[in-house]
Every structure is written in C-alpha cells, then in structure tokens.
Coordinates of N, CA and C and ligand atoms in Angstrom, one line a residue:
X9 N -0.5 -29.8 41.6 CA -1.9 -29.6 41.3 C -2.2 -29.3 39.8
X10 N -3.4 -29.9 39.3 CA -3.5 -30.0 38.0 C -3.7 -28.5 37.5
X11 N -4.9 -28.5 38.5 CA -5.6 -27.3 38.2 C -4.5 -26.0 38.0
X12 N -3.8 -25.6 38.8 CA -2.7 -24.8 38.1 C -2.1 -24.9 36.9
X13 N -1.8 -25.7 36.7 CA -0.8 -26.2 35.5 C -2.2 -26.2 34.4
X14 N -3.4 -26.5 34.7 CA -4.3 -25.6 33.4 C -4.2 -24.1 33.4
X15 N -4.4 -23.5 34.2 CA -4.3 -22.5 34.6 C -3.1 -21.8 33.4
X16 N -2.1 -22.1 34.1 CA -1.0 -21.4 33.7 C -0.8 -21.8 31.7
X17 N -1.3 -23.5 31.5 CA -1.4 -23.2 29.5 C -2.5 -22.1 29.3
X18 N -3.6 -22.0 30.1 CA -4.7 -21.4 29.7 C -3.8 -20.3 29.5
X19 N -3.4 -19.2 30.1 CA -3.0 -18.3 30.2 C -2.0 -18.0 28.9
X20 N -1.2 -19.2 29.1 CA 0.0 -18.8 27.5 C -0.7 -18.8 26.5
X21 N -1.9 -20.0 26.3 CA -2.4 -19.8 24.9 C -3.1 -18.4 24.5
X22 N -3.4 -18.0 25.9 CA -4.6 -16.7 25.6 C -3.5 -15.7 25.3
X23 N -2.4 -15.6 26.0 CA -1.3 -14.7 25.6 C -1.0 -14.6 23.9
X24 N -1.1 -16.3 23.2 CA -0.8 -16.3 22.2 C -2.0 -16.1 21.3
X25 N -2.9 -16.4 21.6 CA -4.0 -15.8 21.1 C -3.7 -14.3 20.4
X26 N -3.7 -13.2 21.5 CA -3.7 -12.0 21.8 C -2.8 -11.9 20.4
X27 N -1.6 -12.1 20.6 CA -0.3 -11.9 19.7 C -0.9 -12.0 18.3
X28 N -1.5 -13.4 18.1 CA -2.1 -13.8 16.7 C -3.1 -12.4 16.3
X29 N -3.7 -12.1 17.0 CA -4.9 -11.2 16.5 C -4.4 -10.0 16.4
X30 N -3.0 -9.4 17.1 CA -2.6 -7.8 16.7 C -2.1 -8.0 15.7
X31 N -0.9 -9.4 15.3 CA -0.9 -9.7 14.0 C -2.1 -9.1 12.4
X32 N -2.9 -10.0 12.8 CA -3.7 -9.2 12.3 C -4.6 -8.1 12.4
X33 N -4.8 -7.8 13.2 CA -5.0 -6.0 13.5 C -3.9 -5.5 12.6
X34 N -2.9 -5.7 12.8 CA -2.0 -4.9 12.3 C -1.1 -4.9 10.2
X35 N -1.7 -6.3 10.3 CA -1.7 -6.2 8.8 C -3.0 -5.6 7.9
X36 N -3.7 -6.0 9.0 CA -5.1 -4.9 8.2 C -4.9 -3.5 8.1
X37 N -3.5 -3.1 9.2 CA -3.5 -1.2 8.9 C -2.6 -0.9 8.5
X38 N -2.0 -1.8 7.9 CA -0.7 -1.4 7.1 C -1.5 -1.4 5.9
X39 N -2.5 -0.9 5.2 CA -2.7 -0.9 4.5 C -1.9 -0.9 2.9
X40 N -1.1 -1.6 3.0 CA -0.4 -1.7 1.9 C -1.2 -1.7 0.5
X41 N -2.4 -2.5 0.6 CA -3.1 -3.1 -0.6 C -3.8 -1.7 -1.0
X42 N -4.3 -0.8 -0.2 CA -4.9 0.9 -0.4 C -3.5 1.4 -1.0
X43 N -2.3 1.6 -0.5 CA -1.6 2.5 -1.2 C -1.4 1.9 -2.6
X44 N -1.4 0.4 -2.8 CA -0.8 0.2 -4.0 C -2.0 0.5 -4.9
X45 N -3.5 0.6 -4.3 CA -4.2 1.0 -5.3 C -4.2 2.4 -5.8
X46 N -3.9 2.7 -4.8 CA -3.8 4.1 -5.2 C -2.8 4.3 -6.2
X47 N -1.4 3.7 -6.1 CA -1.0 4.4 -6.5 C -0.7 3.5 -8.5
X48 N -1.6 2.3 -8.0 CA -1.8 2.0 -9.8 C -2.8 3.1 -10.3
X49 N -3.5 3.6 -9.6 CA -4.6 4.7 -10.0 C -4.0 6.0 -10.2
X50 N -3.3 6.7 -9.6 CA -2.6 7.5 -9.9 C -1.7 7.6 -11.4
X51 N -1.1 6.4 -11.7 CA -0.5 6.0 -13.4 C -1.6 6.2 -14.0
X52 N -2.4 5.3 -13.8 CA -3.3 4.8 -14.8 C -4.4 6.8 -15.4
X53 N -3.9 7.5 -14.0 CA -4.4 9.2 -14.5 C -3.7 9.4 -15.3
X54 N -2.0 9.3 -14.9 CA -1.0 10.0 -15.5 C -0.8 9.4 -17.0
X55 N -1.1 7.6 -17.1 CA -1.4 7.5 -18.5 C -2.4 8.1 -19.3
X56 N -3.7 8.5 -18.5 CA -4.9 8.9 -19.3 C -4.4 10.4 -19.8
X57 N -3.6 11.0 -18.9 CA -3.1 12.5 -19.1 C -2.5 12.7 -20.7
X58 N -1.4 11.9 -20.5 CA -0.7 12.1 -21.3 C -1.0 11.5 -22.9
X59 N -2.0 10.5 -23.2 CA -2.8 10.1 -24.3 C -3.7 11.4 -24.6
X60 N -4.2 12.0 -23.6 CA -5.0 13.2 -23.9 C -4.2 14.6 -25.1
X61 N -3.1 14.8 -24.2 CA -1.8 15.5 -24.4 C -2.1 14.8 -26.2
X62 N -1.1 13.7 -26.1 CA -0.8 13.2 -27.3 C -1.8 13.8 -28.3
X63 N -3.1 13.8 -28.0 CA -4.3 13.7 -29.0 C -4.4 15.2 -29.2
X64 N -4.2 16.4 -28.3 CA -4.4 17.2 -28.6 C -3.0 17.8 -29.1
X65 N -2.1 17.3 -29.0 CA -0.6 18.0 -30.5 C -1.2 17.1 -31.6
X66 N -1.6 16.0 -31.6 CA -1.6 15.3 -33.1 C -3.4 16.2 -33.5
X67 N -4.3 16.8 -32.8 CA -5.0 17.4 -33.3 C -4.3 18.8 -33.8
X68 N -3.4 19.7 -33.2 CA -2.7 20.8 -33.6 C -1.6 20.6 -34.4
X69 N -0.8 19.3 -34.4 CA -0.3 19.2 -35.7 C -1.5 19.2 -37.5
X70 N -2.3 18.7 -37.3 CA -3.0 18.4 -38.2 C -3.7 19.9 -38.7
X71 N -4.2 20.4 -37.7 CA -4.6 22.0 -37.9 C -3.3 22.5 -39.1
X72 N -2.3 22.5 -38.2 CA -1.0 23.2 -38.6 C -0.8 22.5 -40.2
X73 N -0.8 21.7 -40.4 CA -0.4 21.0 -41.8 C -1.5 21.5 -42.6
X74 N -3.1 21.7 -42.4 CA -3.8 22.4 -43.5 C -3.4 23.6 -43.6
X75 N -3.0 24.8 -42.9 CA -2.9 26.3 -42.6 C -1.8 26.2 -44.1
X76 N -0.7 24.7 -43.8 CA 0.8 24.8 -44.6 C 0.6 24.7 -46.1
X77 N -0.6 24.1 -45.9 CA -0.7 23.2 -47.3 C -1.6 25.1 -48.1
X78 N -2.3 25.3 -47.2 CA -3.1 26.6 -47.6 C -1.9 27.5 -48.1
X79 N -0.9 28.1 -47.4 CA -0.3 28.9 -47.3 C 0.5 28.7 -48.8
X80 N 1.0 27.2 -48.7 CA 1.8 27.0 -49.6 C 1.1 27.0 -51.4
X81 N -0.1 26.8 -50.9 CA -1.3 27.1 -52.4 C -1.3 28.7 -52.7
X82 N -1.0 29.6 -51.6 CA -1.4 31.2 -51.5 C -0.5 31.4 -52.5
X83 N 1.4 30.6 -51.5 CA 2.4 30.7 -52.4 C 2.2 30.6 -54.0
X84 N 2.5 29.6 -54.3 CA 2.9 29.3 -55.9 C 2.0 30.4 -56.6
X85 N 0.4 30.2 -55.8 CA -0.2 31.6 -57.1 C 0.1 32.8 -57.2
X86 N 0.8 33.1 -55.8 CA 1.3 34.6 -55.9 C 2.6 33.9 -57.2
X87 N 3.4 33.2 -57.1 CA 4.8 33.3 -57.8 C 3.8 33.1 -59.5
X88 N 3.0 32.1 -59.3 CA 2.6 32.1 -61.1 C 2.4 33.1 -61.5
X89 N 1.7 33.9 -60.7 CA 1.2 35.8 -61.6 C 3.0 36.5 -61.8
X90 N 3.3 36.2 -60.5 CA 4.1 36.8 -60.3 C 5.6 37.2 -61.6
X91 N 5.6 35.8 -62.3 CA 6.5 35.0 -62.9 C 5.8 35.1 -64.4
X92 N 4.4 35.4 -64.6 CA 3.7 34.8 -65.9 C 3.8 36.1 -66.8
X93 N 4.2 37.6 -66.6 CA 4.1 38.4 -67.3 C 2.9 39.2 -67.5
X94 N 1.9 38.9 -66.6 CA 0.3 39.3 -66.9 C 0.4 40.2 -66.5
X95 N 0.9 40.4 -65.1 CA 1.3 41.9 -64.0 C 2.4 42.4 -64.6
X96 N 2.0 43.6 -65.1 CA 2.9 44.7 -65.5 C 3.7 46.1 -64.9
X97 N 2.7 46.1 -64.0 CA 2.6 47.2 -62.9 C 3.7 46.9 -61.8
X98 N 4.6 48.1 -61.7 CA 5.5 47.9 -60.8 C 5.7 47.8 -59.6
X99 N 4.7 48.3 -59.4 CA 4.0 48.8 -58.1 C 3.3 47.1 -57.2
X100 N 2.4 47.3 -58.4 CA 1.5 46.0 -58.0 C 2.9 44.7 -57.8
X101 N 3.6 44.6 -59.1 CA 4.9 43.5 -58.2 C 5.9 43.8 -57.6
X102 N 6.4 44.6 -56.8 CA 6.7 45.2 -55.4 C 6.1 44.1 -54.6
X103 N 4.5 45.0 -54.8 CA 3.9 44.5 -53.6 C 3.3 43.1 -53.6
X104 N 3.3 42.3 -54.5 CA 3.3 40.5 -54.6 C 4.6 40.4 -54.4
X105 N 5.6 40.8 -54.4 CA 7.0 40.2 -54.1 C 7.1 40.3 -52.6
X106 N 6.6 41.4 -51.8 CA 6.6 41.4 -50.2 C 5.4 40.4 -49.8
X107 N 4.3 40.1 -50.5 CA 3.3 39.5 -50.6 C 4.5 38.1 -50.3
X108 N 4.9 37.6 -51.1 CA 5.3 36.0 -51.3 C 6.3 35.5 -49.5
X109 N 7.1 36.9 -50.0 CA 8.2 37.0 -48.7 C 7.4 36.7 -47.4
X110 N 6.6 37.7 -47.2 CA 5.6 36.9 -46.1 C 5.2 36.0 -45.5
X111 N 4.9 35.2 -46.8 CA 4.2 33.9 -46.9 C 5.4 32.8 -46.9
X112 N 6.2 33.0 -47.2 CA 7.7 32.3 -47.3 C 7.7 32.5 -45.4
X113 N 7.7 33.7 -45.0 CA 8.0 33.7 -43.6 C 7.3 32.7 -42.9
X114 N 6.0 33.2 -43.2 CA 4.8 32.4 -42.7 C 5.2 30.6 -42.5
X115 N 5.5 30.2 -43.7 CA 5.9 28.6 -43.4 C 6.7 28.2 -42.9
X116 N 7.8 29.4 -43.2 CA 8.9 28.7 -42.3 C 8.9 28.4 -40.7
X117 N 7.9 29.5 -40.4 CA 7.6 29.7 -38.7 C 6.7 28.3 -38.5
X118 N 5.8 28.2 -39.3 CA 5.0 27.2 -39.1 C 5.5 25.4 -39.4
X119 N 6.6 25.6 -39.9 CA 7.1 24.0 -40.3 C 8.3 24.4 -38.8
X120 N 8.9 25.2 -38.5 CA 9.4 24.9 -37.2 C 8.6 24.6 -36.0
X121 N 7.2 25.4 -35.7 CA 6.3 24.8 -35.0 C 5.5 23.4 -35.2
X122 N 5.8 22.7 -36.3 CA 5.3 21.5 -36.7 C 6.7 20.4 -35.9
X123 N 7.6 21.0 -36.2 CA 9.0 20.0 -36.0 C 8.6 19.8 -34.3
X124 N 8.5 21.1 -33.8 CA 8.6 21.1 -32.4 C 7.0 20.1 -31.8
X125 N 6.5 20.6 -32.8 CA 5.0 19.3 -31.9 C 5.2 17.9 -32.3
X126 N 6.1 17.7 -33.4 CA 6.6 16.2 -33.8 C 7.4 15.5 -32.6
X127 N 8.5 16.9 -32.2 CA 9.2 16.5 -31.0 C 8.4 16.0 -30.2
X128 N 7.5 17.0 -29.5 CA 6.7 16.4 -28.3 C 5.9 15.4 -28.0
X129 N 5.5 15.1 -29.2 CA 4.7 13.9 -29.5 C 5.4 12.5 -29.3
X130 N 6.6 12.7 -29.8 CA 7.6 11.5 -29.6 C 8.4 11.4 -28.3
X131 N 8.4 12.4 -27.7 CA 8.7 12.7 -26.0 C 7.4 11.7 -25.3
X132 N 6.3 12.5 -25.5 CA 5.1 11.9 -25.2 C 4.7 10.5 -25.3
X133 N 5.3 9.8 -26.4 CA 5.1 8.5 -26.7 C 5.6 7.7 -25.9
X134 N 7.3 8.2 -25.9 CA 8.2 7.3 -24.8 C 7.7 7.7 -23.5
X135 N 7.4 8.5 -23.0 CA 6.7 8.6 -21.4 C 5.9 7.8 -21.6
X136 N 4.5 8.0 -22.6 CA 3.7 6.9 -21.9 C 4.2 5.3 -21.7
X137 N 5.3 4.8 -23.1 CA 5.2 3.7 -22.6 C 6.1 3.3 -21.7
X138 N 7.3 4.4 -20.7 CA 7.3 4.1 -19.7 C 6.3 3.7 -18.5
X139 N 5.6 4.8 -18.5 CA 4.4 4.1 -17.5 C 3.6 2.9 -17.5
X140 N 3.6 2.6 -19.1 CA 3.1 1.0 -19.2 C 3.9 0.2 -19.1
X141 N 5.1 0.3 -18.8 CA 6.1 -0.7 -18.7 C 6.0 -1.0 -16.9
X142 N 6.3 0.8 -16.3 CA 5.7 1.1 -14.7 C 4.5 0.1 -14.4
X143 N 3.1 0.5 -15.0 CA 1.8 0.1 -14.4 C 2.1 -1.6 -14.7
X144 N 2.1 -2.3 -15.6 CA 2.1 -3.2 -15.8 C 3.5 -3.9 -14.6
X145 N 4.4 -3.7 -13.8 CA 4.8 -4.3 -13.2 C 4.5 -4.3 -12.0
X146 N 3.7 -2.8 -11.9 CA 3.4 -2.9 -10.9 C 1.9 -3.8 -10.2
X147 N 1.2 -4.0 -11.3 CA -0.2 -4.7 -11.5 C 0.6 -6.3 -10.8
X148 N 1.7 -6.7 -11.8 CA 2.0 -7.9 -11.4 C 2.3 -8.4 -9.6
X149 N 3.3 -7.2 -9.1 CA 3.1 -6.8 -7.6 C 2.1 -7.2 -6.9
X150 N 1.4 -6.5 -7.4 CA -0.1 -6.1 -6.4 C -0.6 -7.5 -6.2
X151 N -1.0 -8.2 -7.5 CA -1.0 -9.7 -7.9 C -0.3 -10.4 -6.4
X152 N 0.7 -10.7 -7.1 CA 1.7 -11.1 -5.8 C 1.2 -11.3 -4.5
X153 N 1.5 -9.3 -4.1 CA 1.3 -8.8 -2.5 C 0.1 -9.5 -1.9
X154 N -1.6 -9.3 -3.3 CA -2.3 -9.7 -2.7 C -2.9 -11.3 -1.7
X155 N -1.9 -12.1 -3.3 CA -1.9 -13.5 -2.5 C -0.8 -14.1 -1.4
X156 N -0.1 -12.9 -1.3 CA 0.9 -13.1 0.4 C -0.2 -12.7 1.3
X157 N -0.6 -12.1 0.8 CA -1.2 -10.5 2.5 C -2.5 -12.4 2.8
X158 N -3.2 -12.4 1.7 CA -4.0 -13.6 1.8 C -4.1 -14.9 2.1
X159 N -2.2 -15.5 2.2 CA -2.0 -16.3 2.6 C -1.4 -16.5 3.9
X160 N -0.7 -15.5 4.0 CA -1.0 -14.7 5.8 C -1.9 -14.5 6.7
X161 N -2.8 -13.8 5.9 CA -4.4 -13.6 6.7 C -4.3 -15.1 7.3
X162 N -4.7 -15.9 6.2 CA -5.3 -17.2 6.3 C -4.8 -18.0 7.4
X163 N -3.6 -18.1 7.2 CA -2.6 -18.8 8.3 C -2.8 -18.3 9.8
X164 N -2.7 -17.4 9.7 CA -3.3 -16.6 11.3 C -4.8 -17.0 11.8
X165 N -5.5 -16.7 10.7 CA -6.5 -17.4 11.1 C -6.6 -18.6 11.7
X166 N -6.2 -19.6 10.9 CA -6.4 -21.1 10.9 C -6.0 -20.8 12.8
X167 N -4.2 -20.3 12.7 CA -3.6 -20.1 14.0 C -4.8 -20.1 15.3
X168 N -5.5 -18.8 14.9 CA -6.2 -18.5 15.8 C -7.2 -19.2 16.6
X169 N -7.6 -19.8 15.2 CA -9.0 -20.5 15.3 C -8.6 -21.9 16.7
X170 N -7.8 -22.4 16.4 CA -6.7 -23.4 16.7 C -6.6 -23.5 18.2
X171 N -5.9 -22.2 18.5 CA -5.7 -21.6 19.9 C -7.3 -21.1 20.5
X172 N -8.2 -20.8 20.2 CA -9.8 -20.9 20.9 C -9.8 -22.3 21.2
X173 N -9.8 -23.1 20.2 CA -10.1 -24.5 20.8 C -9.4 -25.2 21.9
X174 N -8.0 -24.4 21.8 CA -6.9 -25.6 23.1 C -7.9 -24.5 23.9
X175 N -7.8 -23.2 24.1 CA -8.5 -22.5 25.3 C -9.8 -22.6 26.0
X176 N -10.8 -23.0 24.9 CA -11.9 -23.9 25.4 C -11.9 -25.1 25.8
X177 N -11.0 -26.4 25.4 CA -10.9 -27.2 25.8 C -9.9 -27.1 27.2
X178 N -9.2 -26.3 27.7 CA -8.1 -26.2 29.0 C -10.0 -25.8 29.8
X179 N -10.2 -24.7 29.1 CA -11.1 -23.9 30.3 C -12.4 -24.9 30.4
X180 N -12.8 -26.0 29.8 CA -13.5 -27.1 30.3 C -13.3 -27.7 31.3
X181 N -12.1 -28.3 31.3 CA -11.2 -28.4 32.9 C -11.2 -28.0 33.9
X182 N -11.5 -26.9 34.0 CA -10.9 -25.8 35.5 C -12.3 -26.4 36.3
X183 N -11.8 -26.4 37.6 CA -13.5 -26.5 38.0 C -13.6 -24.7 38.4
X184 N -15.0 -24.6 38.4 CA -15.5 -23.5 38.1 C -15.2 -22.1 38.7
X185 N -15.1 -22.8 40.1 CA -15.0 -21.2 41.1 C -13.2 -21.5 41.0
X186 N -12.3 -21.8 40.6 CA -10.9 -21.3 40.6 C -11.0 -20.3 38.9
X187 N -11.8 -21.4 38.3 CA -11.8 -20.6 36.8 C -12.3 -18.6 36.9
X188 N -13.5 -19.0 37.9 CA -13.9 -17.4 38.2 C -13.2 -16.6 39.0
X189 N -11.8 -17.5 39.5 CA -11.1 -16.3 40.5 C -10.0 -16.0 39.2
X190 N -10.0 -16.9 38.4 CA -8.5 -16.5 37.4 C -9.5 -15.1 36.6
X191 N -10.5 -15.7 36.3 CA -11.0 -14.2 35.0 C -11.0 -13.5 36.0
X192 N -11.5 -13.1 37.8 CA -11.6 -11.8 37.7 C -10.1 -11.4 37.9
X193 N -9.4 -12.0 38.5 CA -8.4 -11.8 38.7 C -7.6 -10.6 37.2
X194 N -7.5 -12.0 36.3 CA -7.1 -11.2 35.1 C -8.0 -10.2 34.4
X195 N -8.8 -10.2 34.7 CA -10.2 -8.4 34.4 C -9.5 -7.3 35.3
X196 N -8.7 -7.7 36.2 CA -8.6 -6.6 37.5 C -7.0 -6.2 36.9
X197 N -6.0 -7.2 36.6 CA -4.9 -6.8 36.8 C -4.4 -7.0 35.1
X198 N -5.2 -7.5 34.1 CA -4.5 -7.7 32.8 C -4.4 -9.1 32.7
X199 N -3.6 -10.0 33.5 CA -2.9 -11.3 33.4 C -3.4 -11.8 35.0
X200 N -3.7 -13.2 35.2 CA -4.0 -13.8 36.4 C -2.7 -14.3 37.5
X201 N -1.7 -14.8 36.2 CA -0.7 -15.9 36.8 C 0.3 -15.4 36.9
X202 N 1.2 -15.2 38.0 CA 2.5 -14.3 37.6 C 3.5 -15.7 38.2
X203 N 4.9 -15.6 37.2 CA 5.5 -16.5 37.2 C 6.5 -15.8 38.4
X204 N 7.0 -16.9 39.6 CA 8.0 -16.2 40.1 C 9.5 -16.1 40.1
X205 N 10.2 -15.3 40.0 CA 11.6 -15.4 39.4 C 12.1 -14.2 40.9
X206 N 13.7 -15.2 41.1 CA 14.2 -14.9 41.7 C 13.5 -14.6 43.1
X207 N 12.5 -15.7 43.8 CA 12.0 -15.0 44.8 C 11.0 -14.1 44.3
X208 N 10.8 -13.6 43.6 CA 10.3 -12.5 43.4 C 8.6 -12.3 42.5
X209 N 8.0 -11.8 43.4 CA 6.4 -12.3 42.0 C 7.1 -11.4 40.8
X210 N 6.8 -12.0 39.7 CA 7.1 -11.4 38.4 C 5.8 -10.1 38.1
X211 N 4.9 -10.4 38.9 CA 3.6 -9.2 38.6 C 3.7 -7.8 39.4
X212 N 4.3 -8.2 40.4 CA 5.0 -7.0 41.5 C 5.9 -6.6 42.1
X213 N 6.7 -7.6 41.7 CA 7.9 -7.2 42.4 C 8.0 -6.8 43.8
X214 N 7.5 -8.1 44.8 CA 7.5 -8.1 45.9 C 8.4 -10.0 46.2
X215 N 8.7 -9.6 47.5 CA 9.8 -10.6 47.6 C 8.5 -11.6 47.9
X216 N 8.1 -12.8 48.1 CA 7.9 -13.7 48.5 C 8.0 -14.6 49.5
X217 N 7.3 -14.8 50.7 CA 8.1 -14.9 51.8 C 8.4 -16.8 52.2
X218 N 8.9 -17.1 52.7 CA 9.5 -18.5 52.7 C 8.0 -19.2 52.3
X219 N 7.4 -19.0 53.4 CA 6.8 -20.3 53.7 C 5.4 -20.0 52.3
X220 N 5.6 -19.0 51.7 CA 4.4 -19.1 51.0 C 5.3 -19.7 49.2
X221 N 6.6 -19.8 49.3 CA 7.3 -19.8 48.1 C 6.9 -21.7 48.1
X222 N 7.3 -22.2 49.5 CA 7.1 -23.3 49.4 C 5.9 -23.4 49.2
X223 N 4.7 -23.4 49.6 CA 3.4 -23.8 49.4 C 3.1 -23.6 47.9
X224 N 3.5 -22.7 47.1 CA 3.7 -22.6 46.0 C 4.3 -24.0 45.3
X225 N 6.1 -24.2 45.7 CA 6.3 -25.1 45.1 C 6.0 -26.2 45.2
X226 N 5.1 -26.6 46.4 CA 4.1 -27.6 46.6 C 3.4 -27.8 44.9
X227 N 2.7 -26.6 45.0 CA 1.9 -27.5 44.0 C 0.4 -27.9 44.2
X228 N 0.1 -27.6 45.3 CA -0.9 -28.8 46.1 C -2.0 -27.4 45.9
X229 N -1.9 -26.6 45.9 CA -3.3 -25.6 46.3 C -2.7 -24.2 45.5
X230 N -4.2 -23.5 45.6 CA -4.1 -22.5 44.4 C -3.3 -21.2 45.3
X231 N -1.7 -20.7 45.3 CA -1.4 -19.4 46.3 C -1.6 -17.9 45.7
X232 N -1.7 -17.4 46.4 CA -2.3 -15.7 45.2 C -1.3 -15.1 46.0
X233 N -0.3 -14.1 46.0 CA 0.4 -13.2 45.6 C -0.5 -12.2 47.0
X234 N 0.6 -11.9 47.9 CA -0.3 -11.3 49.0 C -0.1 -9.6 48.8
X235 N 0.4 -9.2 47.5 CA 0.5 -8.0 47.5 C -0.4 -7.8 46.4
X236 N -0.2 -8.3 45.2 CA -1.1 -7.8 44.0 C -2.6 -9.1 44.1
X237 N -2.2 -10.6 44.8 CA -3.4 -11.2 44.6 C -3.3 -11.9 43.2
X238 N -2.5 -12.2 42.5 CA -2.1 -12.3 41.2 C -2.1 -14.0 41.9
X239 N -2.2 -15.0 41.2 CA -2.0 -16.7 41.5 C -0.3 -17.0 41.0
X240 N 0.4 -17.5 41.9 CA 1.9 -17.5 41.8 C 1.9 -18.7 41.3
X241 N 3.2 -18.9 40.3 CA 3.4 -20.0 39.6 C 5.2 -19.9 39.7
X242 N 5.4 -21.6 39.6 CA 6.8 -21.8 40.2 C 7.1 -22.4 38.7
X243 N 8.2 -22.5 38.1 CA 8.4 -22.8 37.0 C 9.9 -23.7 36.9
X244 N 9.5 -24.7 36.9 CA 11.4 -25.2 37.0 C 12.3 -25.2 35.9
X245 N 11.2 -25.1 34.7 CA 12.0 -24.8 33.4 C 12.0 -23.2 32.9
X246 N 12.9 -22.5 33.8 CA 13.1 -20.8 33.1 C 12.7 -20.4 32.2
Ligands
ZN310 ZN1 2.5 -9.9 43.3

C-alpha cells in the first residue's frame, strides 16, 4: 500500500526535521559568539586599565623629576654659599652642611623612586603589548568563528527548509482521513509509525500476533498496533 510507505517517509523526514532544528536550537545556546564577546571586552578593559596605570606613573614620574631638578637647584646654592667664604659663622655652616646632607638624602630617595616608576612603566608596556598581541588574535578568531557559526546556521537552514518541502509534498499525498489518524495518533503518542522488530511493535513492546504481522506484511491496508494503536510498519531492509 502506497499510502503507508508515505506514511512511514513522512515520518522519517519529520524525524529529520526535528534533529535539524535542535541543531540549531542548540548552536544558538552555545552561545559561543557572547562569551567571545565578552571576553574581547574584558581585554579591551584590561588594555584600557593598564594605559590608565601607564599615564598615571609617567604623570608621577614627571612630578618627581621637577621636585629633583628643585631639590637639586636648593643643592648647589646651599654648596655655593657654602663653599664661597661669605658665611663665616660656624654655627650657621654646621647648619648648611646638615642643610645639604638632607637634601643629598632627599635625592637620593627620590632618584631610587624614579628608577622604580621607570621599572614599572616598562613592566607596564610589555603587558600591554601582550594583550595586543592577545586581543588582536583573538579578534581574528571571532572573525573566523563568526563565519563558521554562519555558514552552519545557513546550511541547516537551507537543510530544513528542504525537508518542509519533501513533508509537504509526501503530506499532499495521503488521502485525508488516514493523514488525520497519523497526526492524532502522533499528538497522542510522540511518533505515529512504529517499525516492528523481532515480532515485536518497536512502540510497545508487545508481541504481535500472527495473523495481524501478516496483514501487516501485506501491505494492503493501514494495521494499528492493538496495544498502543501506533500504525505498524514491516521493514525488510533493517
Ligand atoms: Zn504497540
């Protein structure tokens, strides 16, 4: 009988249908394309971070280098008096000689806090352009991923679109009232057509009794499954 053997493609394509579209259900929630945005967005802070950083030691180096250049001007005038014979008072150069010493301290503290913000800055430099070396491959990725994930979509699509048409075109075929026993059938139970194997409906797992296996493998008329009601299908190719 024809009408079964529509029956039964109708059924596989709708199966394959099904499959095509969790396909895509499911590449849609793998949201791969959200994490990778995130996480070029996430760099792209940690680059903004660290330019910030940079800017504010090369603003505190720059502070620090006028204080040096000041201190070091404080210097020499304490040493000119100091050195020129004008101060005679022993007292008073005592106390310009602890005066200089100070300021001698003073620089020195302040040219090792300069070395150390030079360090950091050059620390600072190589991170960031790791991360530009990071974001930028990762940009390219994304590039990539997006024209896979897109040429996937597409393909499934096409797939899908494909499979409506054999399924419209099979379900043109059916004459009407078997086509309305297969939907409610398959509304009630999931699937209409159960293939049988070993004797056995594959939908229930009830034995099959002779004379209805044959009418089955007839061929000739639509048999339903006297336990679940399911339409039995005999298959000679396993
Ligand atoms: Zn059954």
């Amino acid at each position: 009988m024809e009408q079964l053997e529509l029956l039964w493609e109708l059924q596989k394509h709708e199966d394959y249908l099904k499959i095509i579209k969790k396909k895509l259900e499911d590449l849609a929630k793998t949201s791969y394309i959200e994490t990778m945005t995130i996480r070029i967005e996430t760099l792209e802070q940690g680059l903004n971070d660290k330019e910030k950083s940079l800017e504010r030691n090369s603003e505190l180096f720059r502070k620090n280098n006028l204080a040096l250049k000041d201190l070091n001007y404080q210097l020499s005038k304490i040493e000119k008096e100091l050195y020129s014979g004008v101060v005679t008072d022993l007292k008073q150069l005592d106390y310009m000689d602890k005066e200089s010493e100070v300021i001698r301290d003073d620089i020195n503290k302040l040219e090792i806090d300069m070395l150390s913000i030079m360090e950091d800055m050059d620390e600072i430099r190589q991170e960031i352009e790791k991360i530009k070396i990071e974001h930028d491959k990762n940009k390219e990725r994304f590039k990539e991923s997006i024209l896979e994930y897109e040429k996937i979509t597409n393909e499934l699509r096409e797939e899908a679109r494909k499979e409506m048409d054999f399924i419209y075109d099979i379900s043109s075929k059916i004459e009407k009232d078997i086509y309305e026993k297969y939907s409610s059938i398959k509304e009630n139970k999931g699937y209409a057509i159960a293939v049988i194997k070993e004797d056995e409906c594959s939908g229930c797992h009830v034995i099959i009794p002779i004379f209805l296996l044959d009418k089955v493998k007839a061929k000739e008329e639509i048999v339903q499954c006297e336990n679940c009601r399911r339409i039995l299908y005999y298959s000679t190719n396993p």
